[in-house]
PDB file of C-alpha atoms and ligand atoms in Angstrom:
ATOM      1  CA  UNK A   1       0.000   0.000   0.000  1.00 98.00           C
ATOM      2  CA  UNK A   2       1.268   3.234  -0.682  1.00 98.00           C
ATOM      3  CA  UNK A   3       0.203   6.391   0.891  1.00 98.00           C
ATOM      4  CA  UNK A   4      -0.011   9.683  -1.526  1.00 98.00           C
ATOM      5  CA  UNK A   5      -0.793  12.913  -0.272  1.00 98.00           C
ATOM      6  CA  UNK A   6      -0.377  16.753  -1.275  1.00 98.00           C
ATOM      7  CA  UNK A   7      -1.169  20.275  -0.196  1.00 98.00           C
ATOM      8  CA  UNK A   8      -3.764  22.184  -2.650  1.00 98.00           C
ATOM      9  CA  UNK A   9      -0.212  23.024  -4.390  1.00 98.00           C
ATOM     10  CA  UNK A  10       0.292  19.664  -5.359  1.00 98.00           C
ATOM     11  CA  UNK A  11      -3.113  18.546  -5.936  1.00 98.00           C
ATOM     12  CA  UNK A  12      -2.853  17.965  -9.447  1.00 98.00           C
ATOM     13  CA  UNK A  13      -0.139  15.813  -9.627  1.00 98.00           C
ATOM     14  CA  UNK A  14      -1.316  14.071  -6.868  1.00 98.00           C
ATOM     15  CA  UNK A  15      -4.512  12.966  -8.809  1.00 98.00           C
ATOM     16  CA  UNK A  16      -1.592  11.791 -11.694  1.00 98.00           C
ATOM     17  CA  UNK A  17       0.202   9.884  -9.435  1.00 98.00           C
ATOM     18  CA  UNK A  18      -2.642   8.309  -8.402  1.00 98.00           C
ATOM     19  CA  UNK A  19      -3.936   7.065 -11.771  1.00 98.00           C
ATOM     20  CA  UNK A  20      -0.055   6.165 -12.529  1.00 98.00           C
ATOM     21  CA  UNK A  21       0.034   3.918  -9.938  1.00 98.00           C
ATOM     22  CA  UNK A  22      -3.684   2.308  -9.776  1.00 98.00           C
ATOM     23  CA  UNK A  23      -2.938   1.727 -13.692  1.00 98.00           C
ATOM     24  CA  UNK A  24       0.498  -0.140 -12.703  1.00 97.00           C
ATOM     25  CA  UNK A  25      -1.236  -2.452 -10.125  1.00 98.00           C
ATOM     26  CA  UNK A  26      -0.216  -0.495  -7.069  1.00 97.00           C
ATOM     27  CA  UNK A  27      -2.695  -0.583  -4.292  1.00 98.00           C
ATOM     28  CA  UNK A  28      -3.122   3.498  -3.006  1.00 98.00           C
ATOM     29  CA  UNK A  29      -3.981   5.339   0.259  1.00 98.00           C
ATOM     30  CA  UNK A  30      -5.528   8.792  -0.885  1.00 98.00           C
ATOM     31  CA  UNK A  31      -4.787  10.684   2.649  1.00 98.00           C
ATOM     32  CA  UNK A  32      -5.886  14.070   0.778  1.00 96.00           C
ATOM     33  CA  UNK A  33      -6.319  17.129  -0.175  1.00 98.00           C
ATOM     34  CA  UNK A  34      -9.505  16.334  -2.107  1.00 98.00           C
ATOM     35  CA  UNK A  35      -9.062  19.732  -4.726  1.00 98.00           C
ATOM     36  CA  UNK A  36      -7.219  23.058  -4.749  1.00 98.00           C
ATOM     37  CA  UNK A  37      -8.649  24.785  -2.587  1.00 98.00           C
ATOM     38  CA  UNK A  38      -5.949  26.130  -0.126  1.00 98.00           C
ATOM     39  CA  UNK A  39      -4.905  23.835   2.724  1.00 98.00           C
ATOM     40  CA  UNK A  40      -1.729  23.668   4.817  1.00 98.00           C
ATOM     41  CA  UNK A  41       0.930  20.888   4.007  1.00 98.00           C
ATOM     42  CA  UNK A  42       1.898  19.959   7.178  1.00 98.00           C
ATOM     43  CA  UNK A  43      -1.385  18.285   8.013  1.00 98.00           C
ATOM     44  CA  UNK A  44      -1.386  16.535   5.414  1.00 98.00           C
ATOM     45  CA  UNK A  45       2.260  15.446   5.005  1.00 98.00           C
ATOM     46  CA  UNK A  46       1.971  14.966   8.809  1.00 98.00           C
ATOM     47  CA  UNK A  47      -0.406  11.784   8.589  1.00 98.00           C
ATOM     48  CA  UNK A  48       0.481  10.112   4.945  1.00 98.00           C
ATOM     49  CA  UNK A  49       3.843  10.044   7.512  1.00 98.00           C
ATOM     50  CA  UNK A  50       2.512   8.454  10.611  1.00 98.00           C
ATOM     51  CA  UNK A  51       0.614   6.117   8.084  1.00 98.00           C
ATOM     52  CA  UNK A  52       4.334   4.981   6.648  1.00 98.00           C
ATOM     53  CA  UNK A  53       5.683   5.025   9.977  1.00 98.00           C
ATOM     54  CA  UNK A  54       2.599   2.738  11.813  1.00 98.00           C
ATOM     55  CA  UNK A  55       3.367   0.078   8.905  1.00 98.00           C
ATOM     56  CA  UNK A  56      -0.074   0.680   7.138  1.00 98.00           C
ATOM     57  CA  UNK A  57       1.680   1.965   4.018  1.00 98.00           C
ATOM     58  CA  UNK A  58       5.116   0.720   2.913  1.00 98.00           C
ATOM     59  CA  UNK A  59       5.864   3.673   1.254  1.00 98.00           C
ATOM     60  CA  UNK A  60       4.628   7.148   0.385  1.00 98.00           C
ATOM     61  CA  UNK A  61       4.860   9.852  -1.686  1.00 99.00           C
ATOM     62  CA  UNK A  62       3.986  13.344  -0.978  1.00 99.00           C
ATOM     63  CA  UNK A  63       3.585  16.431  -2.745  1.00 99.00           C
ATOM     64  CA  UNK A  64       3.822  19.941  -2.303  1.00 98.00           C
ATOM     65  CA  UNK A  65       4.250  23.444  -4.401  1.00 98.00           C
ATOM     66  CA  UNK A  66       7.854  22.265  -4.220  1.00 98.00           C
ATOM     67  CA  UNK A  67       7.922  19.386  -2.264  1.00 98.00           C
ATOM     68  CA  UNK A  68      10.305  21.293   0.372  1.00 98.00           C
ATOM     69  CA  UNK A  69       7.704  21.720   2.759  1.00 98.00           C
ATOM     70  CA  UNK A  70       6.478  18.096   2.224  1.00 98.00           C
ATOM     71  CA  UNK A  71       9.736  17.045   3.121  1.00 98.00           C
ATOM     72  CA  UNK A  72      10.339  18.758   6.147  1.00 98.00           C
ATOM     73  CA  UNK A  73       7.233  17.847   7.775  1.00 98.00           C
ATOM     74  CA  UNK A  74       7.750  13.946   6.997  1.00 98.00           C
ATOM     75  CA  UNK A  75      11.706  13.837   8.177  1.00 98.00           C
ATOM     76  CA  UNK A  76      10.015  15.141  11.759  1.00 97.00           C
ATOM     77  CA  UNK A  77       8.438  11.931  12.151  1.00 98.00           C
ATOM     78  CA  UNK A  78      10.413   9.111  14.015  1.00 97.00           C
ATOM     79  CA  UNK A  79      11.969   6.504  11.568  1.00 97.00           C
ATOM     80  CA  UNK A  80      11.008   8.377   8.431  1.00 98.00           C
ATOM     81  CA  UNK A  81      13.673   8.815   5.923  1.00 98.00           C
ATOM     82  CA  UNK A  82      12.010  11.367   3.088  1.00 98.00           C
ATOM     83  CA  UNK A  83      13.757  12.155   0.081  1.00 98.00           C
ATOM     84  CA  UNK A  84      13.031  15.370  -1.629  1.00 98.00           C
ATOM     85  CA  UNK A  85      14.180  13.787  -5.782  1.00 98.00           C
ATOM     86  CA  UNK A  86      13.573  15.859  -9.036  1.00 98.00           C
ATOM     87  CA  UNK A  87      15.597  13.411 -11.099  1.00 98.00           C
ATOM     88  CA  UNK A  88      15.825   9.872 -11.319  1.00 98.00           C
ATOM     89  CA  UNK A  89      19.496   9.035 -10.453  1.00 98.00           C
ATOM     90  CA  UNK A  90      18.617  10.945  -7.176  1.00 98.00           C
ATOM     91  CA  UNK A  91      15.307   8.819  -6.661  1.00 98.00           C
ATOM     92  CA  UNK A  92      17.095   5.963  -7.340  1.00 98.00           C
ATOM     93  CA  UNK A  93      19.729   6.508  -4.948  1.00 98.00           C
ATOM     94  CA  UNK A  94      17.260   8.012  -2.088  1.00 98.00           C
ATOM     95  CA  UNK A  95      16.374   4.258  -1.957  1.00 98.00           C
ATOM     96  CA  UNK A  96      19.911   2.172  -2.599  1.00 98.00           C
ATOM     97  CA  UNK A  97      21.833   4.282  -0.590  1.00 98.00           C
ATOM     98  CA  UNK A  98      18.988   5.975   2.046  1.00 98.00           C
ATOM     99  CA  UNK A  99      16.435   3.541   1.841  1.00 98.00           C
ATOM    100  CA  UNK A 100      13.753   6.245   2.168  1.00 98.00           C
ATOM    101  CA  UNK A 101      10.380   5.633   2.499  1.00 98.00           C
ATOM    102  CA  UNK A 102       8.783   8.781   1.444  1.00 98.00           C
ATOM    103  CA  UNK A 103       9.100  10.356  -2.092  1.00 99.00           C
ATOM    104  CA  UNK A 104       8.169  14.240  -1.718  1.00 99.00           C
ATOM    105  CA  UNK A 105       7.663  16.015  -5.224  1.00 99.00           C
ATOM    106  CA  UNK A 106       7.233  19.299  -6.640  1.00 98.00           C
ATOM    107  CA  UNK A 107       4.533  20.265  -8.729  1.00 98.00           C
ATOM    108  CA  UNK A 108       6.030  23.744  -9.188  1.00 98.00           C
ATOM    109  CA  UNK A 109       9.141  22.393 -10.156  1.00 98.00           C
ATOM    110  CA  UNK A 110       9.003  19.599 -12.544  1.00 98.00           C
ATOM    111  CA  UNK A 111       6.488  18.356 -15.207  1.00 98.00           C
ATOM    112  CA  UNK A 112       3.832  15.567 -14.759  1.00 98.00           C
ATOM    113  CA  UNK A 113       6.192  13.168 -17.374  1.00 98.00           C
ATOM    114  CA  UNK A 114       9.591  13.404 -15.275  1.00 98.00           C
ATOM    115  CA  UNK A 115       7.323  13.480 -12.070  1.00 98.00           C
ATOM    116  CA  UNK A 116       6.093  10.125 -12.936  1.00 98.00           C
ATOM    117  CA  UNK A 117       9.583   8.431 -14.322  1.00 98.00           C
ATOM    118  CA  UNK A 118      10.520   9.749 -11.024  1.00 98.00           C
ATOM    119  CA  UNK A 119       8.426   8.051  -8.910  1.00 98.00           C
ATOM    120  CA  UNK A 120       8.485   4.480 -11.781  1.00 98.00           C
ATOM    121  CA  UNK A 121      12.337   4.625 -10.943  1.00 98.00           C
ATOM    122  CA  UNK A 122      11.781   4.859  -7.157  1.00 98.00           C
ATOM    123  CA  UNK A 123       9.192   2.478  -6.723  1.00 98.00           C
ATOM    124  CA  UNK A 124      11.511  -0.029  -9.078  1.00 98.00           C
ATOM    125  CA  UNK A 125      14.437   0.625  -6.821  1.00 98.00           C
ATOM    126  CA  UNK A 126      15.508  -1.030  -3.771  1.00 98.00           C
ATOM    127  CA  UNK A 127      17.367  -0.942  -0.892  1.00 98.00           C
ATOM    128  CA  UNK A 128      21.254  -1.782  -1.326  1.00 96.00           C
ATOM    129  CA  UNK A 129      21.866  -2.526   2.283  1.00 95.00           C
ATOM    130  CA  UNK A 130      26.000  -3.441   2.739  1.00 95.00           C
ATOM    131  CA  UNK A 131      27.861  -0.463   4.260  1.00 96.00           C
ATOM    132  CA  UNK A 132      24.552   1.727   4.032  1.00 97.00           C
ATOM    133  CA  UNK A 133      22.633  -0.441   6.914  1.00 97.00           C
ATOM    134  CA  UNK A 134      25.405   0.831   9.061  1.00 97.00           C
ATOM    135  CA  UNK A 135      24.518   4.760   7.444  1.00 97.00           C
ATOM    136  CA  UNK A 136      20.492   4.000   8.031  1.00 97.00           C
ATOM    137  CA  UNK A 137      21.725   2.681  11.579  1.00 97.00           C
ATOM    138  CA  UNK A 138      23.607   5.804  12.705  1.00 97.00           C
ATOM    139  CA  UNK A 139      20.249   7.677  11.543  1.00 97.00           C
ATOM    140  CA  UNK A 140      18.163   6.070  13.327  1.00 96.00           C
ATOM    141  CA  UNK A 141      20.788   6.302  16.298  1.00 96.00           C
ATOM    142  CA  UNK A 142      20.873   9.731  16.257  1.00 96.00           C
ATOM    143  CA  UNK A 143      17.010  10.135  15.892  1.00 94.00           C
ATOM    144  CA  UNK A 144      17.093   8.470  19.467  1.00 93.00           C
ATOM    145  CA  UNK A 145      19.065  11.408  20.873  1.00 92.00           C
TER     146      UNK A 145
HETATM  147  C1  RB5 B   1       1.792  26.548  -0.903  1.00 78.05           C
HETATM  148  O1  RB5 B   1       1.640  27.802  -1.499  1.00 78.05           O
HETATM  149  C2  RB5 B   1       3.258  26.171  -0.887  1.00 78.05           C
HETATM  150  O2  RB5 B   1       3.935  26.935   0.045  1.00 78.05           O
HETATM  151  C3  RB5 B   1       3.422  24.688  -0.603  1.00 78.05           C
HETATM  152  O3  RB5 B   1       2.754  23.957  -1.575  1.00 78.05           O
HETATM  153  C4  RB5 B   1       4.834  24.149  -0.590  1.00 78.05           C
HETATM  154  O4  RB5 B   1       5.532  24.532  -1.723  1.00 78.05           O
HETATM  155  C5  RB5 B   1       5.594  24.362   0.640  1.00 78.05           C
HETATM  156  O5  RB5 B   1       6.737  23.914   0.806  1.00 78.05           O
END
């Protein structure tokens, strides 16, 4: 199950994503927002998080104006790793090398067609594990501070 969610800035692609996925097979948790009316990100964001973090969704992906905000809000919840990618080789590595759970996206910044390469590429991409457990590890380590 993956868990998509977006502010009213990211509504659009959000909708994309969505058929992108449901097309591919990929079973979806719409957490919101439901059009473009103006909402804030962080409540949003805040519970397609918990949603990864509680094990109901494996992953997520979350979108925002620019996907900054997005981003922020998700990396404040324990054990999230969110990757903020606008290009492949960095979605790709966001889950070899970070094994993050969360995609955030731009809508301001990129098109719908590299939005959704982006997110085939990260959802075809897996963790590497080898000398980047140890990375994840010291993470998670720290997180416990
Ligand atoms: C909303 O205008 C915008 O600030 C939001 O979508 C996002 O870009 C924040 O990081």
């Amino acid at each position: 199950m993956i868990a998509l969610a977006s502010d009213h800035g990211g509504y659009r692609l959000k909708e994309e994503i969505k058929k992108f996925l449901e097309d591919g097979g990929y079973e979806v948790r719409d957490l919101g927002t439901g059009d473009e009316e103006s909402v804030d990100y962080p409540d949003y964001g805040h519970q397609a998080a918990r949603a990864v973090a509680r094990g109901e969704c494996q992953l997520g992906i979350l979108i925002c104006g620019t996907g900054i905000g997005m981003s922020i809000t998700a990396n404040k919840v324990r054990g999230i790793r969110a990757a903020l990618c606008h290009d492949s080789f960095s979605a790709r590595m966001s889950r070899e090398h970070n094994d993050a759970s969360i995609l955030c996206l731009g809508q301001r910044v990129v098109g719908t067609g590299l939005a959704l390469e982006i997110v085939r590429v990260w959802l075809e991409s897996s963790f590497s594990g080898g000398r980047h457990s140890r990375r994840v590890q010291k993470i998670e380590n720290y997180e416990k501070e």
